């Protein structure tokens, strides 16, 4: 879609977010890939992490996430600050917001200033 379409969609998303909350499922261990799939099978990536004899859900074992229009996932740093791989099986493209690591403290300060009660329940990642 065009830049204007994307901007309008984003405005509509944030304006209507609190009406009719979406259904969302997170952190469900599993994959939708058949075992025979060799490429992009997230449960068979053949990385250096395969050398450890530990199952790490969400890291060495893929997670499934199910969402619908207006569903979102909280801002976060990936587990162990590793990179993330996502594969969209069905539906419309996702819209990602990425904060460069050098801006993490500024972003956290902004969130803390808007949501101080939530911040008191969290521990900073550094």
PDB file of C-alpha atoms in Angstrom:
ATOM      1  CA  UNK A   1       0.000   0.000   0.000  1.00  0.00           C
ATOM      2  CA  UNK A   2       1.060   3.603  -0.423  1.00  0.00           C
ATOM      3  CA  UNK A   3       2.630   5.699   2.320  1.00  0.00           C
ATOM      4  CA  UNK A   4      -0.593   7.705   2.619  1.00  0.00           C
ATOM      5  CA  UNK A   5      -2.650   4.512   2.956  1.00  0.00           C
ATOM      6  CA  UNK A   6      -0.291   3.193   5.631  1.00  0.00           C
ATOM      7  CA  UNK A   7      -0.464   6.466   7.568  1.00  0.00           C
ATOM      8  CA  UNK A   8      -4.276   6.497   7.393  1.00  0.00           C
ATOM      9  CA  UNK A   9      -4.415   2.875   8.541  1.00  0.00           C
ATOM     10  CA  UNK A  10      -2.133   3.685  11.473  1.00  0.00           C
ATOM     11  CA  UNK A  11      -4.290   6.669  12.494  1.00  0.00           C
ATOM     12  CA  UNK A  12      -7.419   4.495  12.320  1.00  0.00           C
ATOM     13  CA  UNK A  13      -5.716   1.770  14.369  1.00  0.00           C
ATOM     14  CA  UNK A  14      -4.708   4.051  17.263  1.00  0.00           C
ATOM     15  CA  UNK A  15      -7.971   6.015  17.194  1.00  0.00           C
ATOM     16  CA  UNK A  16     -10.129   2.875  17.495  1.00  0.00           C
ATOM     17  CA  UNK A  17      -7.878   0.681  19.611  1.00  0.00           C
ATOM     18  CA  UNK A  18     -10.017   0.828  22.761  1.00  0.00           C
ATOM     19  CA  UNK A  19     -13.308  -0.018  21.021  1.00  0.00           C
ATOM     20  CA  UNK A  20     -14.161  -3.727  20.763  1.00  0.00           C
ATOM     21  CA  UNK A  21     -10.889  -5.208  22.012  1.00  0.00           C
ATOM     22  CA  UNK A  22      -9.265  -7.739  19.681  1.00  0.00           C
ATOM     23  CA  UNK A  23      -8.659 -11.421  20.336  1.00  0.00           C
ATOM     24  CA  UNK A  24      -4.995 -12.313  20.689  1.00  0.00           C
ATOM     25  CA  UNK A  25      -3.105 -15.463  21.636  1.00  0.00           C
ATOM     26  CA  UNK A  26       0.580 -15.362  22.520  1.00  0.00           C
ATOM     27  CA  UNK A  27       3.446 -17.673  23.434  1.00  0.00           C
ATOM     28  CA  UNK A  28       1.868 -20.901  22.213  1.00  0.00           C
ATOM     29  CA  UNK A  29       4.667 -23.440  21.586  1.00  0.00           C
ATOM     30  CA  UNK A  30       4.371 -24.928  18.111  1.00  0.00           C
ATOM     31  CA  UNK A  31       4.711 -24.459  14.406  1.00  0.00           C
ATOM     32  CA  UNK A  32       2.449 -24.594  11.374  1.00  0.00           C
ATOM     33  CA  UNK A  33       5.217 -26.047   9.200  1.00  0.00           C
ATOM     34  CA  UNK A  34       5.146 -29.710   8.204  1.00  0.00           C
ATOM     35  CA  UNK A  35       8.119 -31.699   9.498  1.00  0.00           C
ATOM     36  CA  UNK A  36       9.245 -32.312   5.900  1.00  0.00           C
ATOM     37  CA  UNK A  37       9.678 -28.586   5.154  1.00  0.00           C
ATOM     38  CA  UNK A  38      13.420 -27.934   5.007  1.00  0.00           C
ATOM     39  CA  UNK A  39      13.609 -24.192   4.387  1.00  0.00           C
ATOM     40  CA  UNK A  40      12.189 -21.553   6.738  1.00  0.00           C
ATOM     41  CA  UNK A  41      10.892 -24.231   9.076  1.00  0.00           C
ATOM     42  CA  UNK A  42      11.254 -22.315  12.318  1.00  0.00           C
ATOM     43  CA  UNK A  43      11.570 -25.511  14.345  1.00  0.00           C
ATOM     44  CA  UNK A  44      14.530 -26.668  12.225  1.00  0.00           C
ATOM     45  CA  UNK A  45      16.708 -23.600  11.630  1.00  0.00           C
ATOM     46  CA  UNK A  46      20.036 -25.386  12.192  1.00  0.00           C
ATOM     47  CA  UNK A  47      21.827 -22.650  14.115  1.00  0.00           C
ATOM     48  CA  UNK A  48      24.572 -22.644  16.722  1.00  0.00           C
ATOM     49  CA  UNK A  49      21.823 -22.785  19.347  1.00  0.00           C
ATOM     50  CA  UNK A  50      21.149 -26.367  18.256  1.00  0.00           C
ATOM     51  CA  UNK A  51      24.460 -27.306  19.891  1.00  0.00           C
ATOM     52  CA  UNK A  52      23.054 -26.735  23.365  1.00  0.00           C
ATOM     53  CA  UNK A  53      21.107 -29.614  24.836  1.00  0.00           C
ATOM     54  CA  UNK A  54      18.396 -27.387  26.300  1.00  0.00           C
ATOM     55  CA  UNK A  55      14.952 -26.612  24.952  1.00  0.00           C
ATOM     56  CA  UNK A  56      14.335 -22.856  25.181  1.00  0.00           C
ATOM     57  CA  UNK A  57      10.690 -22.001  24.390  1.00  0.00           C
ATOM     58  CA  UNK A  58      10.523 -18.963  22.144  1.00  0.00           C
ATOM     59  CA  UNK A  59      14.206 -19.288  21.269  1.00  0.00           C
ATOM     60  CA  UNK A  60      15.003 -22.842  20.114  1.00  0.00           C
ATOM     61  CA  UNK A  61      11.340 -23.901  20.119  1.00  0.00           C
ATOM     62  CA  UNK A  62       9.072 -21.669  18.016  1.00  0.00           C
ATOM     63  CA  UNK A  63       6.048 -19.893  19.427  1.00  0.00           C
ATOM     64  CA  UNK A  64       2.789 -19.212  17.636  1.00  0.00           C
ATOM     65  CA  UNK A  65       0.912 -15.930  17.953  1.00  0.00           C
ATOM     66  CA  UNK A  66      -2.662 -15.453  16.777  1.00  0.00           C
ATOM     67  CA  UNK A  67      -4.123 -12.020  16.305  1.00  0.00           C
ATOM     68  CA  UNK A  68      -6.729 -10.037  14.481  1.00  0.00           C
ATOM     69  CA  UNK A  69      -7.302  -6.420  13.464  1.00  0.00           C
ATOM     70  CA  UNK A  70      -6.222  -4.126  16.301  1.00  0.00           C
ATOM     71  CA  UNK A  71      -4.211  -6.766  18.161  1.00  0.00           C
ATOM     72  CA  UNK A  72      -0.756  -5.714  19.255  1.00  0.00           C
ATOM     73  CA  UNK A  73       2.163  -7.010  21.234  1.00  0.00           C
ATOM     74  CA  UNK A  74       3.828  -5.020  24.000  1.00  0.00           C
ATOM     75  CA  UNK A  75       7.110  -3.226  23.388  1.00  0.00           C
ATOM     76  CA  UNK A  76       9.910  -5.449  24.540  1.00  0.00           C
ATOM     77  CA  UNK A  77      13.500  -6.510  24.111  1.00  0.00           C
ATOM     78  CA  UNK A  78      13.789  -9.995  22.666  1.00  0.00           C
ATOM     79  CA  UNK A  79      14.706 -12.867  24.996  1.00  0.00           C
ATOM     80  CA  UNK A  80      18.409 -12.749  25.872  1.00  0.00           C
ATOM     81  CA  UNK A  81      18.566  -9.759  23.491  1.00  0.00           C
ATOM     82  CA  UNK A  82      18.726 -12.171  20.539  1.00  0.00           C
ATOM     83  CA  UNK A  83      17.311 -11.337  17.136  1.00  0.00           C
ATOM     84  CA  UNK A  84      13.783 -12.408  16.260  1.00  0.00           C
ATOM     85  CA  UNK A  85      12.465 -14.303  13.253  1.00  0.00           C
ATOM     86  CA  UNK A  86       8.795 -13.958  12.357  1.00  0.00           C
ATOM     87  CA  UNK A  87       6.834 -15.715   9.659  1.00  0.00           C
ATOM     88  CA  UNK A  88       3.364 -14.555   8.713  1.00  0.00           C
ATOM     89  CA  UNK A  89       1.389 -17.647   7.702  1.00  0.00           C
ATOM     90  CA  UNK A  90      -1.949 -15.970   7.013  1.00  0.00           C
ATOM     91  CA  UNK A  91      -3.518 -12.530   6.910  1.00  0.00           C
ATOM     92  CA  UNK A  92      -2.471  -9.006   6.211  1.00  0.00           C
ATOM     93  CA  UNK A  93       1.090  -7.746   6.705  1.00  0.00           C
ATOM     94  CA  UNK A  94       2.180  -6.634  10.151  1.00  0.00           C
ATOM     95  CA  UNK A  95       3.169  -3.084  10.980  1.00  0.00           C
ATOM     96  CA  UNK A  96       6.364  -3.002  13.038  1.00  0.00           C
ATOM     97  CA  UNK A  97       7.686  -0.277  15.301  1.00  0.00           C
ATOM     98  CA  UNK A  98      11.404  -0.685  15.957  1.00  0.00           C
ATOM     99  CA  UNK A  99      13.404   1.351  18.431  1.00  0.00           C
ATOM    100  CA  UNK A 100      17.144   1.507  17.733  1.00  0.00           C
ATOM    101  CA  UNK A 101      19.167   0.255  20.735  1.00  0.00           C
ATOM    102  CA  UNK A 102      20.801   3.673  21.110  1.00  0.00           C
ATOM    103  CA  UNK A 103      17.314   5.155  21.739  1.00  0.00           C
ATOM    104  CA  UNK A 104      16.164   2.495  24.235  1.00  0.00           C
ATOM    105  CA  UNK A 105      16.702   4.640  27.328  1.00  0.00           C
ATOM    106  CA  UNK A 106      14.840   7.593  25.808  1.00  0.00           C
ATOM    107  CA  UNK A 107      11.951   5.343  24.772  1.00  0.00           C
ATOM    108  CA  UNK A 108      11.792   3.804  28.239  1.00  0.00           C
ATOM    109  CA  UNK A 109      11.804   7.280  29.839  1.00  0.00           C
ATOM    110  CA  UNK A 110       8.896   8.282  27.595  1.00  0.00           C
ATOM    111  CA  UNK A 111       6.937   5.152  28.521  1.00  0.00           C
ATOM    112  CA  UNK A 112       7.754   5.645  32.207  1.00  0.00           C
ATOM    113  CA  UNK A 113       6.487   9.239  32.096  1.00  0.00           C
ATOM    114  CA  UNK A 114       3.162   8.121  30.572  1.00  0.00           C
ATOM    115  CA  UNK A 115       2.714   4.910  32.619  1.00  0.00           C
ATOM    116  CA  UNK A 116       4.513   5.394  35.977  1.00  0.00           C
ATOM    117  CA  UNK A 117       2.409   2.801  37.856  1.00  0.00           C
ATOM    118  CA  UNK A 118       3.218   0.087  35.332  1.00  0.00           C
ATOM    119  CA  UNK A 119       6.888   1.013  35.395  1.00  0.00           C
ATOM    120  CA  UNK A 120       7.051   0.532  39.172  1.00  0.00           C
ATOM    121  CA  UNK A 121       6.151  -3.151  38.629  1.00  0.00           C
ATOM    122  CA  UNK A 122       8.946  -3.729  36.082  1.00  0.00           C
ATOM    123  CA  UNK A 123      12.684  -4.011  36.259  1.00  0.00           C
ATOM    124  CA  UNK A 124      14.740  -2.265  33.575  1.00  0.00           C
ATOM    125  CA  UNK A 125      16.675  -4.655  31.306  1.00  0.00           C
ATOM    126  CA  UNK A 126      19.996  -2.949  32.142  1.00  0.00           C
TER     127      UNK A 126
END
